[in-house]
C-alpha positions as a printed Julia matrix, in Angstrom:
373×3 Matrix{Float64}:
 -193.95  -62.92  52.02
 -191.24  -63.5   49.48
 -188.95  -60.53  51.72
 -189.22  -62.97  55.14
 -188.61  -66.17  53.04
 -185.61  -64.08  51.68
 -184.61  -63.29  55.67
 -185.16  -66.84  56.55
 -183.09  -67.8   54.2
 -179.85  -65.91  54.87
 -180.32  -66.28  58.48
 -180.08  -70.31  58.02
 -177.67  -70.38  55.1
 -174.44  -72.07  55.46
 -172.8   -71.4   52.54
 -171.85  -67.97  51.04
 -173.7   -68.22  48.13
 -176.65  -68.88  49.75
 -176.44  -66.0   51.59
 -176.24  -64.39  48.91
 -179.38  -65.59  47.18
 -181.2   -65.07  50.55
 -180.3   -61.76  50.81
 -181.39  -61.15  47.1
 -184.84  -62.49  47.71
 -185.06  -60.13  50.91
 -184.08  -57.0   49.13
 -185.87  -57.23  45.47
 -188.75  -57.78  47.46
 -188.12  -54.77  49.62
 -187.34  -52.73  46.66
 -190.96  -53.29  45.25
 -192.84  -52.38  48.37
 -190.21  -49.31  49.16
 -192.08  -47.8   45.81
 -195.21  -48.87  46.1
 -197.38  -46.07  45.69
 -196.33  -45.78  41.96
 -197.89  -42.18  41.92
 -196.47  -40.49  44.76
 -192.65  -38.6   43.78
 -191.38  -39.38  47.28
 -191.94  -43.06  47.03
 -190.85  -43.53  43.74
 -187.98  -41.7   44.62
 -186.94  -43.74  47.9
 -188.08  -47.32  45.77
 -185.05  -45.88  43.52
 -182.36  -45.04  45.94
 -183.12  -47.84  47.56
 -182.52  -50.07  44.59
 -179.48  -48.56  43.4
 -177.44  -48.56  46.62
 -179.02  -51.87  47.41
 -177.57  -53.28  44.68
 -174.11  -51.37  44.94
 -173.82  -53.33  48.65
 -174.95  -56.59  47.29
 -171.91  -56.08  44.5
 -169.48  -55.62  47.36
 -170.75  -58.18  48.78
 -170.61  -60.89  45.83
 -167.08  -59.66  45.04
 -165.9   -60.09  48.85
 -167.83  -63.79  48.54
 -165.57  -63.73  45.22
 -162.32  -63.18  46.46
 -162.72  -65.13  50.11
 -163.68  -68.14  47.55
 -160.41  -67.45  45.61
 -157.98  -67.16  48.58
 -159.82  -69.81  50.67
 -160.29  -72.77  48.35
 -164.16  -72.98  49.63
 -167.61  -70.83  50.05
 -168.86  -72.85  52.71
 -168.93  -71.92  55.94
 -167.76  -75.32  58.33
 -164.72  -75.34  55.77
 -164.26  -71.74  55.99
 -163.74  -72.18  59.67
 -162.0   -74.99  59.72
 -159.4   -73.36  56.92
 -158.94  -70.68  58.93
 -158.6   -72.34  62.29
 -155.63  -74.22  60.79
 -153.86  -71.33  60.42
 -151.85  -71.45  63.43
 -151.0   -67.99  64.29
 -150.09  -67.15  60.46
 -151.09  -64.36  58.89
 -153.81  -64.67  56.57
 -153.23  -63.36  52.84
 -153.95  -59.71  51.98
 -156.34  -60.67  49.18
 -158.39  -62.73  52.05
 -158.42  -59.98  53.91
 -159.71  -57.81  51.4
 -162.61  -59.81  50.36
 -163.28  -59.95  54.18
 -163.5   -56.2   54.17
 -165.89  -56.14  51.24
 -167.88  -58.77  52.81
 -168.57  -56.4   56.31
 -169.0   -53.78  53.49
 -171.83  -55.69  52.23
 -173.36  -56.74  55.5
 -172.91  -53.16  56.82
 -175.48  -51.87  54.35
 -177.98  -54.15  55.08
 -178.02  -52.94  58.66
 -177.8   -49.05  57.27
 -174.28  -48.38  59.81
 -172.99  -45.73  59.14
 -170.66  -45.06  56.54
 -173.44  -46.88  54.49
 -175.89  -45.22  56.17
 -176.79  -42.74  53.47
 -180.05  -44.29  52.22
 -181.88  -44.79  55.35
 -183.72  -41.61  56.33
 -184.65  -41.17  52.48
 -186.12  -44.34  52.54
 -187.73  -44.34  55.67
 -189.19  -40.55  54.81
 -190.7   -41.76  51.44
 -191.78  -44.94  51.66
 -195.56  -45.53  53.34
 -195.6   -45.85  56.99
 -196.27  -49.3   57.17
 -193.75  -49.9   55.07
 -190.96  -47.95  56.88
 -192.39  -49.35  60.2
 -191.0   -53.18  58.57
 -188.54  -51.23  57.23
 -187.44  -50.61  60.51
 -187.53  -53.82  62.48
 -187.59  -57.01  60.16
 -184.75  -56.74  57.64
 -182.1   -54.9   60.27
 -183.01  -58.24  62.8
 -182.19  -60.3   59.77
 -179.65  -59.05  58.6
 -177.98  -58.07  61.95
 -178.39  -61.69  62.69
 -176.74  -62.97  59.49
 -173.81  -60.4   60.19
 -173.4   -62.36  63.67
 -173.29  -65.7   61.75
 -171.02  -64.78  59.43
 -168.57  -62.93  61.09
 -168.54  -65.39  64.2
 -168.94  -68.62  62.45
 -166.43  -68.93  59.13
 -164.52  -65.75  60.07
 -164.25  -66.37  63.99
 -160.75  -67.4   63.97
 -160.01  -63.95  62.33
 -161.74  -61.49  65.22
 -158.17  -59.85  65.02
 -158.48  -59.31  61.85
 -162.42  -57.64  61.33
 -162.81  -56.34  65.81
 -161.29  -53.22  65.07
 -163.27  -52.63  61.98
 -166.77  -53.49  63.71
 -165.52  -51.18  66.55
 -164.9   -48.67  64.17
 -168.32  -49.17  62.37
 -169.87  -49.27  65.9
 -168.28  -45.92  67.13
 -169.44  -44.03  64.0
 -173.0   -45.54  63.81
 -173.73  -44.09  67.5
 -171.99  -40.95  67.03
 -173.61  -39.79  63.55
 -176.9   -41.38  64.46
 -177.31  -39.32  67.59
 -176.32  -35.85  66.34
 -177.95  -36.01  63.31
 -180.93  -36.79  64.93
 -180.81  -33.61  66.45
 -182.0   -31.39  63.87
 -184.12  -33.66  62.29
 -188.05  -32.26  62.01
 -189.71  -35.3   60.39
 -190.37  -38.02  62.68
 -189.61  -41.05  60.07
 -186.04  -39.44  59.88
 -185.63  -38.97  63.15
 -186.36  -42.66  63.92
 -183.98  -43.09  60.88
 -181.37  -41.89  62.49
 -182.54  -43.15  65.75
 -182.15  -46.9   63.99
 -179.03  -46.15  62.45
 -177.72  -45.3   66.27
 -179.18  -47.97  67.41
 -177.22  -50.32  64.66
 -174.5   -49.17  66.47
 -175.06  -49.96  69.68
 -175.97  -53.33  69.01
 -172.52  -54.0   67.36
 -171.13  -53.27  70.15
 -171.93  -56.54  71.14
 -170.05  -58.04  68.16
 -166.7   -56.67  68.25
 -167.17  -57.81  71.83
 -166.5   -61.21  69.97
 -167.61  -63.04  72.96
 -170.94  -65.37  74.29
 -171.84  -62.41  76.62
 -171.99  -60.1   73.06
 -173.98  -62.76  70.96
 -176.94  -63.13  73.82
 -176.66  -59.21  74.34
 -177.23  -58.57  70.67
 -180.38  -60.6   70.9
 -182.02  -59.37  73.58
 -181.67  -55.94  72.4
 -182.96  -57.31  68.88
 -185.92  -58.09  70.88
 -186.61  -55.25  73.1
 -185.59  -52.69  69.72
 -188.64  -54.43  67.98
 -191.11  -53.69  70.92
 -189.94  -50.56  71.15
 -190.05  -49.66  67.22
 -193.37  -51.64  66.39
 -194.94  -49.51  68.97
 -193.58  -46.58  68.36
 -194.57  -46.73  64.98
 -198.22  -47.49  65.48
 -198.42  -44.35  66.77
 -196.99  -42.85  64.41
 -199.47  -44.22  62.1
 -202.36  -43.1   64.23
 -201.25  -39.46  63.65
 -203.87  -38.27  61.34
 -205.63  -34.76  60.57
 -208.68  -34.73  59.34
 -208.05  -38.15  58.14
 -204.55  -37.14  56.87
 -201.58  -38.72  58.16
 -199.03  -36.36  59.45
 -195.16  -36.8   60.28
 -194.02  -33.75  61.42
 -192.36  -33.38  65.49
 -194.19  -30.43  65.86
 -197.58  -32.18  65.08
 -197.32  -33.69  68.28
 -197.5   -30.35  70.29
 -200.51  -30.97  73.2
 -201.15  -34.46  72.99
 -201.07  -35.03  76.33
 -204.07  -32.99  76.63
 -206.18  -34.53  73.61
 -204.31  -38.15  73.49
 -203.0   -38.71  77.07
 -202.8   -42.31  76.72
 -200.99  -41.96  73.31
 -198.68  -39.59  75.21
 -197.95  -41.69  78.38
 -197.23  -44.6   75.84
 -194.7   -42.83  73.18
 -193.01  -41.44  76.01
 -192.44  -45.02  77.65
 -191.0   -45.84  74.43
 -188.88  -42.56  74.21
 -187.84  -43.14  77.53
 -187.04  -46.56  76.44
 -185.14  -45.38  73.4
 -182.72  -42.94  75.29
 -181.45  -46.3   78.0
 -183.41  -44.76  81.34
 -183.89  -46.97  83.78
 -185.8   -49.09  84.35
 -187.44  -49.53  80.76
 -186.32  -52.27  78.48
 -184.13  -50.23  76.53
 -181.88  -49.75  79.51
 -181.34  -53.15  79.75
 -180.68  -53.6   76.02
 -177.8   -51.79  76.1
 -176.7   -52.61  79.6
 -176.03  -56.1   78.03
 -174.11  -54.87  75.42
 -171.53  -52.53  76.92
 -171.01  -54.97  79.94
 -169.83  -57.65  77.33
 -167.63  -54.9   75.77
 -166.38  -54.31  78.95
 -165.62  -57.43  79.86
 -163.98  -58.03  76.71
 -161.67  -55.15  77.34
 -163.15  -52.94  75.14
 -163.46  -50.24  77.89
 -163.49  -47.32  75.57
 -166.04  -48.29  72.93
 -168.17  -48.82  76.16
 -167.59  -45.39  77.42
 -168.0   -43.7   73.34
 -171.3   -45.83  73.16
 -172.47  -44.54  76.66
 -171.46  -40.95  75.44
 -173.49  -41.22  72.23
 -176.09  -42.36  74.47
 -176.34  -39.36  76.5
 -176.21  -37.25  73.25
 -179.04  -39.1   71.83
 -180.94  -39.05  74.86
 -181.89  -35.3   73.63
 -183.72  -36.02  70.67
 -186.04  -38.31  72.13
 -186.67  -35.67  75.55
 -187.35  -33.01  73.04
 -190.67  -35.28  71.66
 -191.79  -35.81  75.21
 -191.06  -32.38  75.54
 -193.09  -30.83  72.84
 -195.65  -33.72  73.65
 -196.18  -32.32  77.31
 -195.36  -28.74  77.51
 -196.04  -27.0   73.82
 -199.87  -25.97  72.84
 -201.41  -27.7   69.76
 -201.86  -25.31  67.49
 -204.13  -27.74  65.74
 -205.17  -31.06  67.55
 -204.83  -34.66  65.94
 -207.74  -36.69  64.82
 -209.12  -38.35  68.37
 -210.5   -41.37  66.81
 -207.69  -44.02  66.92
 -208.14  -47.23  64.73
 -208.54  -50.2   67.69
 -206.29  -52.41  65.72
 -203.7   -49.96  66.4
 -204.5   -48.98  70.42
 -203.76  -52.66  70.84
 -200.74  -53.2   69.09
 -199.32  -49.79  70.98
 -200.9   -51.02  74.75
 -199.01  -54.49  74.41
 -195.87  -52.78  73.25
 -195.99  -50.08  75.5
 -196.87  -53.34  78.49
 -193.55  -55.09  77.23
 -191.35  -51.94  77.21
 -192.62  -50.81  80.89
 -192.74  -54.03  82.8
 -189.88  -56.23  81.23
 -187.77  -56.21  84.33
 -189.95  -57.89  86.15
 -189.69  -60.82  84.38
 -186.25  -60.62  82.06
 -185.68  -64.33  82.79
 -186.75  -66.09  79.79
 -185.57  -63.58  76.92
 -182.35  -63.44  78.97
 -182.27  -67.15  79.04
 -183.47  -67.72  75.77
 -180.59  -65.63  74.17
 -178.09  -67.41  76.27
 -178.7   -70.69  74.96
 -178.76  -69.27  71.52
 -175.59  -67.73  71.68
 -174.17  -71.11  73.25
 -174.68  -72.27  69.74
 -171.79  -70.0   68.27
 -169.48  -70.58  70.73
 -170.3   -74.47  71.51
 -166.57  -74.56  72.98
């Protein structure tokens, strides 16, 4: 509770500070549960990387707020804009630029792109499934949505200044997510990786800088939480004899003792890699259109590439799902909770196209907001 007040807070705040706090509450509380089996080495262990590069981010962060406060007059963001607006085609001071810097730093983090990427699949390995599965979905949303605030709201007069350096952030997030993916024999790191890629992708939409990037970024905010929360549960119903188990290989034969289980991770697989005509295809068709159309042809054709690349990963589960023997089957009782949450997932991921209208819509009007011009 006191991790989604912290993510309600810096999504709404207005003033750097705030954001600050907000983002404090979020992570402190995140910390806690990251380590909350108290007895169990791995957990304890990602709890405490966690914590320390958490709080090595939110320093960056407080001394970027620091020195944009020093060069700027002003933490809040309406002045921040309007300070920066009046610029008229000057160059804004090195030290503002520096705190700027620190400030993406910060924000970067939060969203595990890569080169802050390091503590994700640590994290995601040790903590408790449910835990990873929030892990996963609620604080990148947040904090993805914060970076779109911040960066487009006080700092929009300055997309010269921080495109190239989201582009860059973008480019590397899709490349090292995807390979390292590749090799990867737990399934919480591979969907580790597979987040931090998908970070990437959805930046794309940022250094797009443009109303077509906002509403792109949100719908595949959307369609990344179907697909996660669902892929998740079923990670979660992965149990030997009442023993959960995370390893690829574990899923050898489902299809023959959990078809349904199959059919649905590989929608969200499917989903995951951009094929047509799942959700995730649409996600991401979004994103690079409003790159294109921005003129950012070539982070377009990198994030298609990485695409492709990481379309292997998630082939080689449906793969080992479909065409390897078990050599020792999964439980077959599945908790009902759980065959609901992954049936309504799975329904959302397979049939959006039909009707795309309203979370199209909806994410147009809300990216009207930031660019009410």
């Amino acid at each position: 509770v006191l991790s989604t007040l912290g993510m309600l807070m810096m999504v709404s705040a207005n003033d750097m500070i705030a954001l600050y706090i907000g983002l404090e509450v979020q992570s402190l509380a995140l910390y806690v549960i990251a380590s909350i089996r108290r007895d169990t080495l791995r957990s304890t262990e990602a709890g405490l990387k966690y914590f320390v590069l958490g709080a090595l981010s939110s320093g960056m962060l407080l001394y970027g707020s620091s020195m944009v406060y020093g060069f700027a007059g002003t933490t809040e963001f309406d002045v921040l804009a309007t300070v920066f607006s009046d610029l008229d085609g000057r160059q804004p001071s090195v030290g503002l630029i520096v705190g700027l810097v620190f400030v993406i730093s910060g924000l970067a983090f939060k969203v595990s792109a890569v080169p802050f990427h390091m503590w994700t699949p640590d994290v995601y390995e040790g903590t408790p499934t449910p835990v990873t599965a929030l892990f996963a979905v609620a604080p990148k949303v947040a904090a993805l949505a914060l970076f779109l605030r911040v960066l487009l709201e006080p700092f929009g007069a300055l997309v010269g200044e921080w495109q190239q350096i989201i582009a860059l952030i973008a480019v590397l997030s899709m490349v090292i997510g995807s390979i390292a993916a590749i090799v990867q024999t737990n399934i919480k790191r591979l969907m580790a990786y597979s987040s931090i890629g998908h970070m990437g992708y959805a930046l794309v939409g940022l250094a797009a800088a443009n109303e077509a990037g906002v509403s792109g970024i949100l719908v595949y905010l959307a369609l990344y939480l179907f697909m996660n929360v669902g892929t998740f549960s079923c990670i979660l119903a992965m149990r030997r004899q009442g023993r959960s188990v995370e390893g690829i290989h574990d899923l050898s034969g489902l299809s023959k003792t959990h078809p349904a289980m199959a059919a649905m991770i590989m929608i969200f697989m499917f989903s995951m890699a951009g094929i047509p005509p799942l959700a995730g295809f649409f996600g991401k068709w979004f994103v690079f259109m409003a790159a294109v159309n921005a003129g950012l042809i070539a982070l377009a054709i990198l994030g298609v590439i990485a695409s492709v690349i990481g379309a292997f990963y998630y082939l080689r589960i449906v793969k080992i799902m479909y065409f390897d023997e078990a050599v020792e089957p999964l439980d077959t009782a599945i908790p009902g909770d759980l065959k609901i949450i992954m049936t309504v997932m799975a329904a959302v991921t397979l049939l959006f196209f039909i009707v795309p209208a309203p979370l199209v819509s909806s994410a147009k009007a809300a990216a009207s907001a930031l660019f009410p011009g």
